[in-house]
CSV table of C-alpha atoms in Angstrom, one decimal:
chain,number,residue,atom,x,y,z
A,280,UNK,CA,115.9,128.6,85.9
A,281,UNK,CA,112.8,128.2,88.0
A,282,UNK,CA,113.2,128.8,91.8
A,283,UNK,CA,111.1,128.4,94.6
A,284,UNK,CA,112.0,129.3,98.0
A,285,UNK,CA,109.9,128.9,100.9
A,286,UNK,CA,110.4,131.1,104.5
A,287,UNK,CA,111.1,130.1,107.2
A,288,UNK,CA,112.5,126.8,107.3
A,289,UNK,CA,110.4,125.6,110.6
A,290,UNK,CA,108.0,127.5,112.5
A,291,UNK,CA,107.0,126.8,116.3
A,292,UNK,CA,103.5,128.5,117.5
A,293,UNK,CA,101.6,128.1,120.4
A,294,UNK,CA,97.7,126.7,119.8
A,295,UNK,CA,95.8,129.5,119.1
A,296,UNK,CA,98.4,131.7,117.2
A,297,UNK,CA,98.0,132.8,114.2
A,298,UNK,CA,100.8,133.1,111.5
A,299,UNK,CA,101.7,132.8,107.8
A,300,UNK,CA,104.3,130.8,105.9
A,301,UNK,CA,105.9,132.6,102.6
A,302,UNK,CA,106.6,131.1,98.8
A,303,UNK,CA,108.4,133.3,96.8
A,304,UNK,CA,109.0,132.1,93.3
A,305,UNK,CA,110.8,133.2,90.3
A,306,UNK,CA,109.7,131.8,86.8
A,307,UNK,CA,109.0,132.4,83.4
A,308,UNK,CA,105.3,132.4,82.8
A,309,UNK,CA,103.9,130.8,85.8
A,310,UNK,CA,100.9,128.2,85.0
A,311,UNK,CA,100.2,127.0,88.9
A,312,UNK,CA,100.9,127.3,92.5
A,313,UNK,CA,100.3,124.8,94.6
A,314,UNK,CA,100.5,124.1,98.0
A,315,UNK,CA,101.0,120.3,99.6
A,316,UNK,CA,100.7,118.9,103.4
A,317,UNK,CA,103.0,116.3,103.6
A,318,UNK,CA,103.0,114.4,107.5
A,319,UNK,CA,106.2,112.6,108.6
A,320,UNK,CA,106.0,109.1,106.3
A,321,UNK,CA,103.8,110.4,104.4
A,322,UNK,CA,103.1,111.3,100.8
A,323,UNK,CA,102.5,115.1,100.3
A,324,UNK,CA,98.9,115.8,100.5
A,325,UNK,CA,97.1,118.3,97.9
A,326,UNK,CA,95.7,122.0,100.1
A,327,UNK,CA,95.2,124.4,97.1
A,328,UNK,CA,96.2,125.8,93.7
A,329,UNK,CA,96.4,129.3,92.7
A,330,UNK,CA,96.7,129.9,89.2
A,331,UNK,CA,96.7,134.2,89.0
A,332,UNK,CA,98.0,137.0,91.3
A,333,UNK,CA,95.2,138.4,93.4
A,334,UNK,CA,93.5,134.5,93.9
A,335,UNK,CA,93.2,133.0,97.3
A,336,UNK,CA,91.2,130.2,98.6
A,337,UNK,CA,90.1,128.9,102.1
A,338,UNK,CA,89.8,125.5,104.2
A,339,UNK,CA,89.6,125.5,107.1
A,340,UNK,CA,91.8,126.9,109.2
A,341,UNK,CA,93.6,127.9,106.0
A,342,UNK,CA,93.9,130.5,103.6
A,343,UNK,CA,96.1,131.0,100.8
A,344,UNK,CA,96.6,134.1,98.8
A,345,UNK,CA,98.8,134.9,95.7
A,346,UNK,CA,100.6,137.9,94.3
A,347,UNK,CA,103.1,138.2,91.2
A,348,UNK,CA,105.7,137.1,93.1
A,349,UNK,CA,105.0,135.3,96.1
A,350,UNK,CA,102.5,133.5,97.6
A,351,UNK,CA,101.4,133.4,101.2
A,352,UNK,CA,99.6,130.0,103.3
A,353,UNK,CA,97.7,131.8,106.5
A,354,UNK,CA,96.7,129.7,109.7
A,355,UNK,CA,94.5,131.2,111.7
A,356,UNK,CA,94.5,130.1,115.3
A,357,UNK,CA,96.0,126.8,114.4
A,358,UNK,CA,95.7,123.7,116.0
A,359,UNK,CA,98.2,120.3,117.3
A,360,UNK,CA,97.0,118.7,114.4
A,361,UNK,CA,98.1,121.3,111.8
A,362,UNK,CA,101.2,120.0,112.6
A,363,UNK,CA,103.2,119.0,109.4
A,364,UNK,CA,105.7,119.7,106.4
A,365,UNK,CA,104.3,122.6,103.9
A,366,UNK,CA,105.2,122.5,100.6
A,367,UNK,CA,105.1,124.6,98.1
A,368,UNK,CA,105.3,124.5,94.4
A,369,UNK,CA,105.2,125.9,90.6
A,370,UNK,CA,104.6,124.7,87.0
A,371,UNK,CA,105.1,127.3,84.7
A,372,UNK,CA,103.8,128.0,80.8
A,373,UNK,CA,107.1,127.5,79.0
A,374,UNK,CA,107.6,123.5,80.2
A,375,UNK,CA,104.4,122.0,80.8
A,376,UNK,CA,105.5,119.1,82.9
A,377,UNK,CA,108.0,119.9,85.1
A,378,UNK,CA,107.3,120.9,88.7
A,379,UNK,CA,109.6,122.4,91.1
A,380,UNK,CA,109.0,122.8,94.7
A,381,UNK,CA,110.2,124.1,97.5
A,382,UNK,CA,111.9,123.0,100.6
A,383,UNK,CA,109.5,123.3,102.6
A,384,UNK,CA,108.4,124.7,106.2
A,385,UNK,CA,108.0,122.5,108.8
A,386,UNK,CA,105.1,124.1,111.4
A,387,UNK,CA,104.9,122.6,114.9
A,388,UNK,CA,101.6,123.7,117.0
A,389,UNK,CA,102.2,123.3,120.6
A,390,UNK,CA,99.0,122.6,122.6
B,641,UNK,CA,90.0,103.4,96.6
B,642,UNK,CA,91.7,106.1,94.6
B,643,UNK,CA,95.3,105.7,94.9
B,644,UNK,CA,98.7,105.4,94.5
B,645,UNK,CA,100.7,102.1,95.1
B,646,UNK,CA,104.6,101.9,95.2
B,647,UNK,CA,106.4,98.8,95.8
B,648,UNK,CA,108.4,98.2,97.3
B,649,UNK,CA,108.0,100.8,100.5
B,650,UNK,CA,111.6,99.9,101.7
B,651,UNK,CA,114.5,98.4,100.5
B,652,UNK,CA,118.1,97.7,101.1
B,653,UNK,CA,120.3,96.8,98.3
B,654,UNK,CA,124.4,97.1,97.1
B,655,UNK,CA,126.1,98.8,94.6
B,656,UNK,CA,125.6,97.7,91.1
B,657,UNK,CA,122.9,95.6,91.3
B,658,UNK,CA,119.9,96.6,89.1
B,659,UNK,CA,116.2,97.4,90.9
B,660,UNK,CA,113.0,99.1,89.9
B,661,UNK,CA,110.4,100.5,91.8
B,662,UNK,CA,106.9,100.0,90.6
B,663,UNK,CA,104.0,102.9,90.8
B,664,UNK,CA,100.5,102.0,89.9
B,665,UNK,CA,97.3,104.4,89.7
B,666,UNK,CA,93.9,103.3,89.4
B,667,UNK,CA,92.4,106.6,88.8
B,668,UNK,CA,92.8,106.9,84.7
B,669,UNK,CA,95.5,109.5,85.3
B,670,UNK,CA,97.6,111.0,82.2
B,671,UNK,CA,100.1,112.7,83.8
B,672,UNK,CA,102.8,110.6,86.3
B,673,UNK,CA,105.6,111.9,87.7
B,674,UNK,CA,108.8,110.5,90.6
B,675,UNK,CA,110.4,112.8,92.7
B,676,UNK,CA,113.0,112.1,95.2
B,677,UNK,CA,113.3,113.7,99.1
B,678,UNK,CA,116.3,113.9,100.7
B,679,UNK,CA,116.7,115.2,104.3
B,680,UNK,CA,115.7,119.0,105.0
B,681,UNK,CA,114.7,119.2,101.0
B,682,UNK,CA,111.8,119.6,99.4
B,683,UNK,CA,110.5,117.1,96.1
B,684,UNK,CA,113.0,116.9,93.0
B,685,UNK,CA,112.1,116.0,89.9
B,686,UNK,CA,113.6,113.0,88.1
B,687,UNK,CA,110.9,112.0,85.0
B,688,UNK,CA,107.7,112.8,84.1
B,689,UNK,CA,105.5,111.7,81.8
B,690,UNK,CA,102.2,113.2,80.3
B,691,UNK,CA,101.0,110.4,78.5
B,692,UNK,CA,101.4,106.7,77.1
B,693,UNK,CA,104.9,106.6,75.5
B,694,UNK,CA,105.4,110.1,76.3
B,695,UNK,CA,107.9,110.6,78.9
B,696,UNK,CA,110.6,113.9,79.6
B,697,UNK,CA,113.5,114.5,82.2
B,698,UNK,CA,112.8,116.6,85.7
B,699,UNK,CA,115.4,118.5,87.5
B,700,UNK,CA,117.9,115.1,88.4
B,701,UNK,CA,117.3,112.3,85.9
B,702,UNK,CA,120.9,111.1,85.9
B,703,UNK,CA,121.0,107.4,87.1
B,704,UNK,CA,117.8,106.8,86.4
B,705,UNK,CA,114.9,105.5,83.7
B,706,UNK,CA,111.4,105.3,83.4
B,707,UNK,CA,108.8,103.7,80.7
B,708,UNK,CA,105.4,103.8,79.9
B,709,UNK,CA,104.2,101.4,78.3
B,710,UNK,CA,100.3,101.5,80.1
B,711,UNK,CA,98.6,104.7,81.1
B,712,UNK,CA,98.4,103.2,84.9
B,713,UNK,CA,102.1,102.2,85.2
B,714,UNK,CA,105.3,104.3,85.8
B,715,UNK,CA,108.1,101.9,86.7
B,716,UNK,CA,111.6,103.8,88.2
B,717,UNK,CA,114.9,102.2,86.9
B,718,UNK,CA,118.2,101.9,88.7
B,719,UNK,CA,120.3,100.2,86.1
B,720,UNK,CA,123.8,100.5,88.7
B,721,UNK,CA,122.7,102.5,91.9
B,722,UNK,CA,125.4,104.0,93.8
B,723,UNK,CA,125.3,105.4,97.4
B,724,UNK,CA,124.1,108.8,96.8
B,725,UNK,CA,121.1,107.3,95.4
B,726,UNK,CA,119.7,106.6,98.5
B,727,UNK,CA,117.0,108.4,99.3
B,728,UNK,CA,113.1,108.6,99.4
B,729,UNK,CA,111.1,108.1,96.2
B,730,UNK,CA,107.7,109.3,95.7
B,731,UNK,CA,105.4,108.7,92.6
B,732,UNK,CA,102.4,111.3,91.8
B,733,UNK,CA,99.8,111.0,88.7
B,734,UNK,CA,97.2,113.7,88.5
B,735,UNK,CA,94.7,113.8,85.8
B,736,UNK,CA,96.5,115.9,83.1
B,737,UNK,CA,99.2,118.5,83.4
B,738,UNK,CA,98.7,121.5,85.5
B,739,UNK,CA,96.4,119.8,87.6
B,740,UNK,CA,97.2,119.0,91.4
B,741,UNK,CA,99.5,115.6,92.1
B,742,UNK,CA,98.1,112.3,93.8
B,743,UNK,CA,101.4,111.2,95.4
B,744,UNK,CA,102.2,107.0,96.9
B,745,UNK,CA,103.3,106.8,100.2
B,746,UNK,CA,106.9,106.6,99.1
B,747,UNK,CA,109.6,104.0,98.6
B,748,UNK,CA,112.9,104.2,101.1
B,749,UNK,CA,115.7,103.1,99.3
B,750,UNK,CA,119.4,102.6,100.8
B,751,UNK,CA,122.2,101.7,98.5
B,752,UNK,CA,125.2,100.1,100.5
């Protein structure tokens, strides 16, 4: 079965403080990473997809990388605004539809 | 505007009595998909489907049906909700599998 966990559940930083939020994933054959910003009321929002270890892509204040087993969203010096849900999530070779995510860290940026 | 519309965005209903929740895309997307969100969880899957008359079960399908009958439509069934079917629904299309996911604002549903 396909997990995705996502570390830690919420995240509190101080504007100007840079940290990283974790996805670590266990699948067979993994197709796609992606990574979502969802606001409160909102419908997730598409950041990035990483589709092999070693690939990492930028906006922004963000950066994420990917490795063979987990993948990592950096915020460097974040802002108030980057305020918001992160999700995480996989499709994988062997089902070509399905999508499974993760729970999700919540990141609040205190001004 | 590129988007995704659900309809409706809230709604309060009983026990038993049958409801769908529309999803629309205007973007000539393939792939659909609805996920529900409950509180301090991230998206499950309930159906997807890749193309026209092509649809497949997600990770919670029980309770629920889908059709697709037009490449732009993705309609959510609730034949007899129950309780723990309250929740919040979101639809996504993207342009084929693999691809990243448009999602709708979401639909509230309580079930009393």
């Amino acid at each position: 079965e396909d997990q995705v966990t996502q570390s830690p559940e919420a995240l509190r930083l101080q504007e100007g403080e840079s940290s990283s939020l974790n996805c670590s994933y266990t699948v067979s054959g993994l197709r796609g990473l992606f990574w979502y910003r969802q606001d409160p009321g909102k419908g997730p929002e598409f950041l990035f997809t990483l589709y092999s270890a070693g690939e990492e892509k930028e906006k922004e204040r963000l950066k994420a990388t990917l490795t063979k087993k987990e993948s990592f969203l950096h915020i460097t010096a974040p802002k108030p605004e980057d305020s918001a849900t992160y999700l995480c999530a996989v499709q994988v070779n062997t089902n070509a539809g399905k999508s499974t995510f993760g729970d999700g860290t919540t990141l609040t940026v205190k001004p | 505007e590129a988007q995704v519309t659900q309809n409706p965005r809230y709604l309060i209903t009983v026990t038993g009595k049958k409801l769908t929740v529309t999803c629309s895309q205007n973007m000539n997307h393939e792939y659909m998909s609805w996920y529900r969100q409950d509180p301090g969880l991230g998206l499950r899957q309930i159906y997807y489907s890749m193309n026209v008359e092509v649809t497949d079960k997600g990770d919670v399908p029980e309770g629920y049906k889908v059709s697709r009958k037009e490449k732009r439509n993705f309609p959510l069934i609730l034949e007899s909700p129950s309780p723990n079917q309250t929740s919040l629904y979101f639809c996504a299309s993207s342009p084929v599998v693999h691809q990243p996911q448009h999602f709708g604002d979401g639909t509230r549903l309580s079930i009393l």
